[in-house]
């Protein structure tokens, strides 16, 4: 279980959130939703120690996460990468073995076969030798999910994995997430599309510069909470067809 | 063709020419390899900056009679740290910080060199004079090449991942800042040795032109480094030949040769050349 306690992050004096506390449970896919600028990515980066925290601590299995970062796989937003880098699909997946190799060691034959297997898991075996810039957005996202498979971490954090990708890729990534869930891993997904929230996530965290609500998706994904975090208009559209069920 | 024969005769005959040839080859290899990382990390300007910033270190080394590598590394790393500091602690963007720091260092070096003029020749430091390389310089160059090769072999995986996906490297706990400064230190060593063949002002060309040529022709980092080193060596040897034959300064001769290779790759590269692209379209 990942536990965040009293985390405060500020950019040039402006707090994004103050004393944020939350826990993510193993064996569950937890979604994080919130409007633009709510601090979703900031929260993830705070957990991973990628940005400076004014206060707070993050633990995994009751020990500081900073000491076991290789046990957390991070699939960042695709836009951040240089896609013209001279590297092919296979070697990109193979970098997933780096966290566990440590210094001075190079990937073994066993690591390479793990990378091949991960590529097969996301149905990209035939693209193994392609330069990464030659892939579509969805294929590329699957490559980074394959890299996370290879890392064999207990926690997997994905930042907006479904943005701008095709349906087939989305379904394949979702099936990998389910597989991780079955294996008892902790999966955290920053998500944008409110329509699929109930279908995808066991637990849900709604944030807007702080936690609006957190818990089982069925309990948390309500008109009230969406109104608080986003806007009344949005929740009216989103929940309009569901009104009869509630009645 | 006759001039090539003369060049080869000269090589057989003159020790200084042999030393120059070997130095050019060694410097070519190391600048191609380190240059590959410089351009992949989008640090061409930083490479230019560090190469200029070692000048005061060269001057101080001459004045105190200490090893030139020591003086230069000290100032190279100092410049890298200052650039990092200004970027981190002010609202200025990285390229501005680089511009301020390296021009200040270069200016300081210029003054220090003129103070120490009796022992050194500013023109040679600025534009290189490979024909005047001593046997001692050659040994230093060989040591630096060994350091570069060991560095790249031992930290290949870390260099690859911090160049390709720095956030991922940070997220699994790699000390990416330490990698950055280690690379800057190696870069200053390369700079000091390349100073002999092409001079301070044109070092950046040796770092980025062959690497950029290789970038257009390859799809894998390891291949890119090898191809960059080859272009760099071939340019150095051809440049040296021109320098010997036509009595041109070695630096500009080498750099122009490298630029010709780049132009050819730019036009005709099968994957990214503009001529080929037009045909497809």
Short mmCIF file of C-alpha atoms in Angstrom, two decimals:
data_model
loop_
_atom_site.label_atom_id
_atom_site.label_comp_id
_atom_site.label_asym_id
_atom_site.label_seq_id
_atom_site.Cartn_x
_atom_site.Cartn_y
_atom_site.Cartn_z
CA UNK A 1 0.00 0.00 0.00
CA UNK A 2 1.18 3.51 -0.86
CA UNK A 3 0.48 6.05 1.84
CA UNK A 4 0.81 9.79 1.40
CA UNK A 5 0.75 11.85 4.56
CA UNK A 6 0.40 15.63 4.81
CA UNK A 7 1.96 16.35 1.43
CA UNK A 8 2.27 20.03 0.53
CA UNK A 9 3.62 21.15 -2.83
CA UNK A 10 3.99 24.76 -3.92
CA UNK A 11 5.29 26.35 -7.13
CA UNK A 12 7.03 29.68 -6.50
CA UNK A 13 5.19 30.20 -3.24
CA UNK A 14 1.75 29.26 -4.58
CA UNK A 15 0.55 26.02 -2.94
CA UNK A 16 -0.94 23.49 -5.36
CA UNK A 17 -2.28 21.51 -2.42
CA UNK A 18 -1.71 21.60 1.33
CA UNK A 19 -1.42 18.66 3.74
CA UNK A 20 -2.78 16.15 1.28
CA UNK A 21 -3.19 12.63 2.70
CA UNK A 22 -4.30 9.60 0.72
CA UNK A 23 -3.69 5.85 0.47
CA UNK A 24 -3.63 3.59 -2.59
CA UNK A 25 -4.45 -0.06 -2.09
CA UNK A 26 -2.86 -3.08 -3.73
CA UNK A 27 -4.95 -5.20 -6.07
CA UNK A 28 -6.91 -2.18 -7.18
CA UNK A 29 -6.92 0.16 -10.13
CA UNK A 30 -7.30 3.65 -8.73
CA UNK A 31 -8.20 6.56 -10.97
CA UNK A 32 -7.27 10.15 -10.25
CA UNK A 33 -9.53 12.71 -11.87
CA UNK A 34 -9.85 16.46 -11.61
CA UNK A 35 -10.10 19.51 -13.86
CA UNK A 36 -7.10 21.03 -15.67
CA UNK A 37 -4.72 22.56 -13.17
CA UNK A 38 -6.17 20.54 -10.29
CA UNK A 39 -2.72 19.18 -9.45
CA UNK A 40 -3.08 15.61 -10.75
CA UNK A 41 0.38 15.36 -12.31
CA UNK A 42 1.85 17.39 -9.46
CA UNK A 43 0.50 14.88 -6.97
CA UNK A 44 2.06 12.00 -8.92
CA UNK A 45 5.38 13.81 -9.16
CA UNK A 46 5.24 14.55 -5.45
CA UNK A 47 4.73 10.85 -4.72
CA UNK A 48 7.67 9.92 -6.96
CA UNK A 49 9.88 12.64 -5.51
CA UNK A 50 10.31 14.26 -8.93
CA UNK A 51 9.48 17.67 -7.47
CA UNK A 52 10.31 19.32 -4.19
CA UNK A 53 7.76 18.85 -1.41
CA UNK A 54 7.35 21.55 1.24
CA UNK A 55 6.15 18.88 3.63
CA UNK A 56 4.84 15.35 3.85
CA UNK A 57 6.07 11.80 3.48
CA UNK A 58 5.24 8.94 1.17
CA UNK A 59 5.61 5.31 2.18
CA UNK A 60 5.36 2.01 0.31
CA UNK A 61 5.02 -1.14 2.43
CA UNK A 62 5.49 1.19 5.44
CA UNK A 63 8.97 2.31 4.34
CA UNK A 64 9.91 5.58 2.63
CA UNK A 65 9.20 5.31 -1.09
CA UNK A 66 12.33 7.35 -1.86
CA UNK A 67 14.42 4.33 -0.83
CA UNK A 68 12.59 1.91 -3.15
CA UNK A 69 11.84 3.91 -6.26
CA UNK A 70 12.75 1.04 -8.55
CA UNK A 71 9.69 -0.71 -7.15
CA UNK A 72 7.49 2.01 -8.64
CA UNK A 73 7.07 2.03 -12.42
CA UNK A 74 6.18 5.39 -13.90
CA UNK A 75 4.60 5.76 -17.33
CA UNK A 76 4.83 9.46 -18.01
CA UNK A 77 2.86 11.50 -20.51
CA UNK A 78 4.11 10.69 -23.99
CA UNK A 79 4.49 14.30 -25.09
CA UNK A 80 7.55 14.74 -22.90
CA UNK A 81 9.83 12.53 -24.99
CA UNK A 82 12.18 13.10 -27.91
CA UNK A 83 10.80 10.65 -30.46
CA UNK A 84 13.68 11.18 -32.89
CA UNK A 85 16.14 9.63 -30.42
CA UNK A 86 18.15 6.85 -32.08
CA UNK A 87 16.55 3.93 -30.25
CA UNK A 88 14.29 1.14 -31.43
CA UNK A 89 11.20 -0.34 -29.80
CA UNK A 90 12.99 -3.34 -28.31
CA UNK A 91 15.76 -1.28 -26.71
CA UNK A 92 13.18 1.13 -25.29
CA UNK A 93 11.38 -1.74 -23.56
CA UNK A 94 14.72 -3.09 -22.38
CA UNK A 95 15.38 0.17 -20.47
CA UNK A 96 12.67 -1.13 -18.12
CA UNK A 97 15.28 -3.53 -16.74
CA UNK A 98 17.65 -0.67 -15.83
CA UNK A 99 16.08 0.18 -12.43
CA UNK A 100 16.77 -3.35 -11.16
CA UNK A 101 20.19 -3.70 -12.74
CA UNK A 102 21.94 -0.96 -10.82
CA UNK A 103 25.27 0.48 -11.90
CA UNK A 104 27.86 -1.38 -13.97
CA UNK A 105 25.54 -4.20 -15.07
CA UNK A 106 24.16 -4.67 -18.54
CA UNK A 107 20.91 -6.47 -19.44
CA UNK A 108 21.35 -10.25 -19.47
CA UNK A 109 19.84 -12.75 -21.88
CA UNK A 110 17.07 -13.28 -19.32
CA UNK A 111 16.34 -9.53 -19.28
CA UNK A 112 16.19 -9.54 -23.06
CA UNK A 113 13.73 -12.40 -23.17
CA UNK A 114 11.59 -10.57 -20.57
CA UNK A 115 11.56 -7.57 -22.91
CA UNK A 116 10.57 -9.79 -25.86
CA UNK A 117 7.77 -11.32 -23.78
CA UNK A 118 6.51 -7.88 -22.69
CA UNK A 119 6.42 -6.76 -26.33
CA UNK A 120 4.41 -9.86 -27.17
CA UNK A 121 2.04 -9.06 -24.27
CA UNK A 122 1.16 -5.72 -25.85
CA UNK A 123 1.05 -7.25 -29.36
CA UNK A 124 3.98 -5.30 -30.76
CA UNK A 125 6.46 -8.10 -31.45
CA UNK A 126 6.64 -7.33 -35.16
CA UNK A 127 7.60 -3.70 -34.41
CA UNK A 128 10.58 -4.71 -32.28
CA UNK A 129 13.22 -3.21 -34.59
CA UNK A 130 11.34 -0.04 -35.55
CA UNK A 131 12.66 3.34 -34.53
CA UNK A 132 10.21 4.63 -31.88
CA UNK A 133 9.27 7.71 -33.91
CA UNK A 134 7.73 5.42 -36.56
CA UNK A 135 4.96 4.23 -34.23
CA UNK A 136 1.47 5.61 -33.79
CA UNK A 137 0.51 7.25 -30.50
CA UNK A 138 -1.30 4.14 -29.29
CA UNK A 139 1.53 1.80 -30.23
CA UNK A 140 4.00 4.06 -28.48
CA UNK A 141 1.93 4.08 -25.31
CA UNK A 142 1.89 0.26 -25.41
CA UNK A 143 5.68 0.30 -25.70
CA UNK A 144 5.91 2.26 -22.46
CA UNK A 145 3.42 -0.07 -20.78
CA UNK A 146 5.63 -2.96 -21.93
CA UNK A 147 8.58 -1.20 -20.32
CA UNK A 148 6.61 -1.02 -17.06
CA UNK A 149 5.87 -4.77 -17.33
CA UNK A 150 9.59 -5.45 -17.59
CA UNK A 151 10.34 -3.36 -14.50
CA UNK A 152 8.28 -5.80 -12.39
CA UNK A 153 7.38 -3.12 -9.86
CA UNK A 154 4.74 -3.45 -7.14
CA UNK A 155 3.32 -0.06 -7.98
CA UNK A 156 2.57 1.27 -11.46
CA UNK A 157 1.68 4.92 -11.98
CA UNK A 158 0.38 6.04 -15.38
CA UNK A 159 -0.12 9.70 -16.27
CA UNK A 160 -2.94 10.16 -18.80
CA UNK A 161 -2.21 6.89 -20.63
CA UNK A 162 -5.32 7.01 -22.83
CA UNK A 163 -4.97 10.51 -24.25
CA UNK A 164 -4.95 10.57 -28.06
CA UNK A 165 -4.69 6.83 -28.63
CA UNK A 166 -6.80 4.38 -30.63
CA UNK A 167 -9.49 2.11 -29.14
CA UNK A 168 -7.50 -1.06 -29.71
CA UNK A 169 -4.49 0.27 -27.82
CA UNK A 170 -6.71 1.52 -25.02
CA UNK A 171 -8.30 -1.92 -24.67
CA UNK A 172 -4.94 -3.67 -24.70
CA UNK A 173 -3.50 -1.36 -22.06
CA UNK A 174 -6.61 -1.87 -19.97
CA UNK A 175 -6.16 -5.64 -20.15
CA UNK A 176 -2.57 -5.26 -18.91
CA UNK A 177 -3.83 -3.11 -16.03
CA UNK A 178 -6.34 -5.84 -15.13
CA UNK A 179 -3.55 -8.41 -15.20
CA UNK A 180 -1.48 -6.30 -12.81
CA UNK A 181 -4.54 -5.93 -10.61
CA UNK A 182 -4.96 -9.73 -10.46
CA UNK A 183 -1.29 -9.99 -9.48
CA UNK A 184 -1.99 -7.74 -6.48
CA UNK A 185 -0.12 -4.70 -7.73
CA UNK A 186 -1.10 -1.14 -6.91
CA UNK A 187 -2.14 0.70 -10.08
CA UNK A 188 -2.67 4.45 -10.16
CA UNK A 189 -4.00 6.14 -13.30
CA UNK A 190 -4.31 9.87 -13.88
CA UNK A 191 -7.33 10.10 -16.12
CA UNK A 192 -9.06 12.69 -18.24
CA UNK A 193 -12.14 11.13 -19.78
CA UNK A 194 -14.96 11.09 -17.23
CA UNK A 195 -17.12 8.78 -19.34
CA UNK A 196 -15.20 5.61 -18.62
CA UNK A 197 -14.50 6.19 -14.95
CA UNK A 198 -17.01 3.66 -13.59
CA UNK A 199 -15.94 1.07 -16.15
CA UNK A 200 -12.20 1.32 -15.51
CA UNK A 201 -11.54 2.07 -11.86
CA UNK A 202 -12.16 0.17 -8.61
CA UNK A 203 -11.26 3.20 -6.52
CA UNK A 204 -11.39 6.85 -7.41
CA UNK A 205 -9.72 10.00 -6.13
CA UNK A 206 -11.24 13.29 -7.20
CA UNK A 207 -8.94 16.23 -6.69
CA UNK A 208 -9.01 19.94 -7.24
CA UNK A 209 -6.12 21.60 -5.42
CA UNK A 210 -6.70 19.05 -2.67
CA UNK A 211 -8.80 15.93 -2.23
CA UNK A 212 -12.47 16.45 -3.04
CA UNK A 213 -13.41 12.82 -2.43
CA UNK A 214 -11.74 9.42 -2.32
CA UNK A 215 -12.99 5.85 -1.98
CA UNK A 216 -14.79 3.19 -4.00
CA UNK A 217 -15.69 4.52 -7.43
CA UNK A 218 -19.39 3.73 -6.92
CA UNK A 219 -19.45 5.84 -3.75
CA UNK A 220 -17.28 8.69 -4.96
CA UNK A 221 -18.37 9.27 -8.55
CA UNK A 222 -21.47 11.28 -7.70
CA UNK A 223 -23.11 14.35 -9.10
CA UNK A 224 -22.25 16.30 -5.94
CA UNK A 225 -18.55 15.50 -6.06
CA UNK A 226 -18.24 16.21 -9.78
CA UNK A 227 -20.05 19.49 -9.27
CA UNK A 228 -17.62 20.43 -6.52
CA UNK A 229 -14.49 19.47 -8.45
CA UNK A 230 -15.50 20.43 -11.98
CA UNK A 231 -18.71 22.35 -12.64
CA UNK A 232 -22.43 21.99 -12.28
CA UNK A 233 -22.90 22.00 -16.05
CA UNK A 234 -20.54 19.12 -16.57
CA UNK A 235 -22.12 16.98 -13.88
CA UNK A 236 -25.60 17.71 -15.23
CA UNK A 237 -24.57 16.42 -18.67
CA UNK A 238 -22.68 13.48 -17.21
CA UNK A 239 -25.35 12.30 -14.82
CA UNK A 240 -28.49 13.31 -16.72
CA UNK A 241 -29.16 9.85 -18.14
CA UNK A 242 -28.51 8.26 -14.78
CA UNK A 243 -31.09 10.24 -12.85
CA UNK A 244 -33.82 7.57 -13.09
CA UNK A 245 -31.48 4.99 -11.51
CA UNK A 246 -30.93 7.21 -8.50
CA UNK A 247 -34.59 7.90 -8.09
CA UNK B 1 47.36 12.91 -56.31
CA UNK B 2 51.01 13.94 -56.08
CA UNK B 3 50.25 15.92 -52.93
CA UNK B 4 48.90 12.78 -51.26
CA UNK B 5 52.17 11.05 -52.10
CA UNK B 6 54.05 13.96 -50.56
CA UNK B 7 51.85 13.78 -47.45
CA UNK B 8 52.62 10.06 -47.08
CA UNK B 9 56.33 10.71 -47.64
CA UNK B 10 56.15 13.41 -44.99
CA UNK B 11 54.48 10.97 -42.62
CA UNK B 12 57.32 8.49 -43.10
CA UNK B 13 59.92 11.16 -42.60
CA UNK B 14 58.75 13.56 -39.93
CA UNK B 15 58.06 12.68 -36.35
CA UNK B 16 55.92 15.82 -35.85
CA UNK B 17 53.61 14.76 -38.66
CA UNK B 18 53.19 11.27 -37.21
CA UNK B 19 52.38 12.76 -33.81
CA UNK B 20 49.89 15.13 -35.47
CA UNK B 21 48.20 12.28 -37.34
CA UNK B 22 47.85 10.08 -34.26
CA UNK B 23 46.60 13.00 -32.16
CA UNK B 24 44.02 13.91 -34.83
CA UNK B 25 42.75 10.34 -34.90
CA UNK B 26 42.51 10.06 -31.10
CA UNK B 27 40.78 13.43 -30.77
CA UNK B 28 38.46 12.49 -33.64
CA UNK B 29 37.34 9.32 -31.86
CA UNK B 30 36.64 10.98 -28.52
CA UNK B 31 34.88 14.04 -29.90
CA UNK B 32 32.61 11.88 -32.08
CA UNK B 33 31.60 9.76 -29.08
CA UNK B 34 31.06 12.54 -26.54
CA UNK B 35 29.55 14.77 -29.23
CA UNK B 36 26.81 12.18 -29.82
CA UNK B 37 25.60 12.65 -26.25
CA UNK B 38 25.94 16.42 -26.50
CA UNK B 39 23.59 16.69 -29.46
CA UNK B 40 21.13 14.06 -28.20
CA UNK B 41 20.80 15.94 -24.93
CA UNK B 42 20.20 19.20 -26.80
CA UNK B 43 23.37 20.62 -25.30
CA UNK B 44 25.22 21.97 -28.33
CA UNK B 45 25.30 25.43 -26.81
CA UNK B 46 26.53 23.97 -23.54
CA UNK B 47 29.32 22.18 -25.43
CA UNK B 48 30.33 25.46 -27.01
CA UNK B 49 30.20 27.17 -23.63
CA UNK B 50 32.32 24.63 -21.78
CA UNK B 51 34.93 24.65 -24.53
CA UNK B 52 35.27 28.43 -24.26
CA UNK B 53 35.12 28.40 -20.48
CA UNK B 54 38.28 26.31 -20.11
CA UNK B 55 40.44 29.16 -21.42
CA UNK B 56 41.19 30.72 -18.01
CA UNK B 57 42.08 27.24 -16.77
CA UNK B 58 44.58 26.85 -19.61
CA UNK B 59 46.12 30.23 -18.73
CA UNK B 60 46.33 29.47 -15.02
CA UNK B 61 47.90 26.08 -15.76
CA UNK B 62 50.60 27.76 -17.86
CA UNK B 63 51.23 30.40 -15.18
CA UNK B 64 51.52 27.92 -12.32
CA UNK B 65 53.21 25.25 -14.38
CA UNK B 66 50.57 22.64 -13.47
CA UNK B 67 48.98 20.11 -15.80
CA UNK B 68 46.74 21.82 -18.31
CA UNK B 69 44.05 19.14 -17.86
CA UNK B 70 43.78 19.99 -14.17
CA UNK B 71 43.40 23.74 -14.72
CA UNK B 72 40.97 23.29 -17.57
CA UNK B 73 38.79 20.71 -15.79
CA UNK B 74 38.53 22.97 -12.80
CA UNK B 75 37.24 25.90 -14.84
CA UNK B 76 35.08 23.69 -17.07
CA UNK B 77 33.25 22.22 -14.09
CA UNK B 78 33.06 25.61 -12.39
CA UNK B 79 31.38 27.01 -15.50
CA UNK B 80 28.93 24.08 -15.64
CA UNK B 81 28.05 24.57 -11.97
CA UNK B 82 27.60 28.33 -12.37
CA UNK B 83 25.35 27.83 -15.39
CA UNK B 84 23.31 25.34 -13.35
CA UNK B 85 23.12 27.76 -10.43
CA UNK B 86 22.02 30.77 -12.50
CA UNK B 87 19.38 28.66 -14.28
CA UNK B 88 18.06 27.26 -11.01
CA UNK B 89 18.08 30.41 -8.92
CA UNK B 90 16.85 32.99 -11.41
CA UNK B 91 14.00 33.36 -13.84
CA UNK B 92 16.46 33.34 -16.74
CA UNK B 93 16.35 30.55 -19.26
CA UNK B 94 19.23 28.11 -19.64
CA UNK B 95 20.62 29.56 -22.89
CA UNK B 96 20.87 33.02 -21.33
CA UNK B 97 22.71 31.64 -18.31
CA UNK B 98 25.07 29.81 -20.67
CA UNK B 99 25.74 32.97 -22.69
CA UNK B 100 26.56 35.06 -19.63
CA UNK B 101 28.83 32.54 -17.93
CA UNK B 102 30.84 31.38 -20.91
CA UNK B 103 31.53 34.83 -22.34
CA UNK B 104 32.70 36.02 -18.91
CA UNK B 105 35.00 33.00 -18.55
CA UNK B 106 36.32 33.44 -22.06
CA UNK B 107 37.03 37.12 -21.44
CA UNK B 108 38.83 36.31 -18.22
CA UNK B 109 40.86 33.64 -20.00
CA UNK B 110 41.78 36.05 -22.78
CA UNK B 111 43.22 38.54 -20.30
CA UNK B 112 45.03 35.86 -18.32
CA UNK B 113 46.55 34.40 -21.48
CA UNK B 114 47.88 37.79 -22.58
CA UNK B 115 49.45 38.19 -19.12
CA UNK B 116 51.17 34.83 -19.55
CA UNK B 117 52.01 35.42 -23.18
CA UNK B 118 55.67 34.55 -22.98
CA UNK B 119 54.86 30.89 -22.53
CA UNK B 120 51.93 30.43 -24.85
CA UNK B 121 50.59 31.36 -28.21
CA UNK B 122 47.04 32.62 -28.07
CA UNK B 123 46.50 32.07 -31.77
CA UNK B 124 47.32 28.39 -31.44
CA UNK B 125 45.02 27.98 -28.46
CA UNK B 126 42.17 29.66 -30.28
CA UNK B 127 42.57 27.94 -33.66
CA UNK B 128 44.68 24.90 -32.93
CA UNK B 129 47.99 23.85 -34.36
CA UNK B 130 48.12 20.11 -34.59
CA UNK B 131 51.51 20.23 -36.30
CA UNK B 132 53.03 21.57 -33.07
CA UNK B 133 51.76 18.77 -30.79
CA UNK B 134 54.50 17.39 -28.54
CA UNK B 135 54.98 13.76 -27.56
CA UNK B 136 53.85 14.65 -24.04
CA UNK B 137 50.62 16.12 -25.42
CA UNK B 138 50.11 12.90 -27.34
CA UNK B 139 50.36 10.85 -24.17
CA UNK B 140 47.84 13.14 -22.45
CA UNK B 141 45.51 12.75 -25.41
CA UNK B 142 45.77 8.96 -25.23
CA UNK B 143 44.97 9.04 -21.51
CA UNK B 144 41.91 11.22 -22.10
CA UNK B 145 40.69 8.89 -24.84
CA UNK B 146 41.04 5.98 -22.42
CA UNK B 147 39.00 7.90 -19.81
CA UNK B 148 36.31 8.69 -22.39
CA UNK B 149 36.06 5.07 -23.53
CA UNK B 150 35.91 3.74 -19.97
CA UNK B 151 33.32 6.36 -19.01
CA UNK B 152 31.08 5.54 -21.96
CA UNK B 153 31.39 1.76 -21.60
CA UNK B 154 30.82 1.74 -17.84
CA UNK B 155 27.96 4.25 -17.84
CA UNK B 156 26.48 3.46 -21.27
CA UNK B 157 23.11 2.50 -19.84
CA UNK B 158 22.95 5.56 -17.58
CA UNK B 159 24.06 7.88 -20.38
CA UNK B 160 21.46 6.37 -22.71
CA UNK B 161 18.53 6.65 -20.31
CA UNK B 162 19.35 10.15 -19.04
CA UNK B 163 19.70 11.35 -22.63
CA UNK B 164 16.57 9.60 -23.88
CA UNK B 165 14.18 9.77 -20.94
CA UNK B 166 15.52 11.76 -18.02
CA UNK B 167 12.24 11.71 -16.11
CA UNK B 168 12.14 7.92 -16.16
CA UNK B 169 15.73 7.83 -14.89
CA UNK B 170 14.88 10.25 -12.09
CA UNK B 171 11.73 8.31 -11.25
CA UNK B 172 13.68 5.12 -10.58
CA UNK B 173 16.13 7.00 -8.41
CA UNK B 174 19.12 7.53 -10.71
CA UNK B 175 21.26 10.52 -9.73
CA UNK B 176 20.67 12.34 -13.00
CA UNK B 177 22.37 15.56 -11.87
CA UNK B 178 25.50 13.62 -11.01
CA UNK B 179 25.43 12.06 -14.49
CA UNK B 180 25.13 15.53 -16.00
CA UNK B 181 28.16 16.86 -14.17
CA UNK B 182 30.19 13.71 -14.85
CA UNK B 183 29.49 14.21 -18.54
CA UNK B 184 30.48 17.87 -18.25
CA UNK B 185 33.76 16.85 -16.62
CA UNK B 186 34.52 14.40 -19.42
CA UNK B 187 33.53 17.09 -21.91
CA UNK B 188 36.09 19.49 -20.46
CA UNK B 189 38.79 16.81 -20.79
CA UNK B 190 37.85 16.27 -24.43
CA UNK B 191 37.84 20.02 -24.94
CA UNK B 192 41.37 20.43 -23.65
CA UNK B 193 42.70 17.73 -25.96
CA UNK B 194 40.69 18.90 -28.96
CA UNK B 195 42.13 22.34 -28.33
CA UNK B 196 45.38 21.09 -29.87
CA UNK B 197 43.84 20.02 -33.17
CA UNK B 198 41.06 22.51 -33.82
CA UNK B 199 41.47 25.18 -31.14
CA UNK B 200 38.99 26.45 -28.58
CA UNK B 201 36.78 28.39 -30.96
CA UNK B 202 36.08 25.48 -33.29
CA UNK B 203 35.85 22.62 -30.78
CA UNK B 204 32.09 22.78 -30.81
CA UNK B 205 32.21 21.88 -34.51
CA UNK B 206 34.14 18.68 -33.74
CA UNK B 207 31.62 17.81 -31.07
CA UNK B 208 28.45 18.39 -33.01
CA UNK B 209 29.13 18.23 -36.76
CA UNK B 210 30.27 14.57 -37.04
CA UNK B 211 27.67 13.53 -34.43
CA UNK B 212 24.95 15.37 -36.35
CA UNK B 213 26.08 13.66 -39.57
CA UNK B 214 25.85 10.28 -37.83
CA UNK B 215 22.45 11.19 -36.40
CA UNK B 216 21.07 11.58 -39.91
CA UNK B 217 22.40 8.19 -40.94
CA UNK B 218 21.70 5.89 -37.99
CA UNK B 219 18.88 4.67 -35.78
CA UNK B 220 20.70 3.34 -32.76
CA UNK B 221 22.81 5.13 -30.20
CA UNK B 222 25.74 2.70 -30.37
CA UNK B 223 25.82 2.92 -34.18
CA UNK B 224 25.57 6.70 -34.01
CA UNK B 225 28.62 6.94 -31.74
CA UNK B 226 30.69 4.67 -33.99
CA UNK B 227 29.68 6.46 -37.20
CA UNK B 228 30.28 9.86 -35.55
CA UNK B 229 33.76 8.76 -34.48
CA UNK B 230 34.51 7.55 -38.02
CA UNK B 231 33.38 10.83 -39.64
CA UNK B 232 35.32 12.74 -37.05
CA UNK B 233 38.52 10.73 -37.66
CA UNK B 234 38.22 10.91 -41.46
CA UNK B 235 37.61 14.68 -41.29
CA UNK B 236 40.60 15.09 -39.00
CA UNK B 237 42.92 13.13 -41.28
CA UNK B 238 41.76 14.90 -44.43
CA UNK B 239 41.98 18.23 -42.61
CA UNK B 240 45.49 17.46 -41.48
CA UNK B 241 46.47 16.59 -45.04
CA UNK B 242 45.08 19.92 -46.27
CA UNK B 243 46.80 21.74 -43.48
CA UNK B 244 50.14 20.15 -44.39
CA UNK B 245 49.74 20.51 -48.11
CA UNK B 246 48.29 24.02 -48.43
CA UNK B 247 49.70 25.40 -45.20
CA UNK B 248 46.19 26.12 -43.84
CA UNK B 249 45.47 26.29 -40.13
CA UNK B 250 44.61 22.76 -39.05
CA UNK B 251 41.43 23.65 -37.12
CA UNK B 252 39.52 25.34 -39.93
CA UNK B 253 40.68 22.69 -42.42
CA UNK B 254 39.33 19.87 -40.22
CA UNK B 255 36.08 21.66 -39.41
CA UNK B 256 35.35 22.51 -43.06
CA UNK B 257 35.91 18.87 -44.04
CA UNK B 258 33.48 17.76 -41.33
CA UNK B 259 30.96 20.31 -42.60
CA UNK B 260 31.25 18.93 -46.15
CA UNK B 261 30.42 15.44 -44.86
CA UNK B 262 27.46 16.84 -42.97
CA UNK B 263 26.17 18.61 -46.10
CA UNK B 264 26.36 15.36 -48.06
CA UNK B 265 24.42 13.49 -45.36
CA UNK B 266 21.92 16.33 -45.12
CA UNK B 267 21.25 16.12 -48.85
CA UNK B 268 21.53 12.40 -49.53
CA UNK B 269 20.85 10.51 -46.29
CA UNK B 270 18.58 7.62 -47.31
CA UNK B 271 16.26 8.16 -44.36
CA UNK B 272 16.34 11.85 -43.64
CA UNK B 273 18.11 13.51 -46.57
CA UNK B 274 16.13 16.31 -48.19
CA UNK B 275 16.73 15.05 -51.75
CA UNK B 276 15.37 11.62 -50.94
CA UNK B 277 12.41 13.04 -49.06
CA UNK B 278 11.46 15.10 -52.11
CA UNK B 279 11.50 12.01 -54.29
CA UNK B 280 9.12 10.20 -51.95
CA UNK B 281 6.78 13.15 -51.86
#
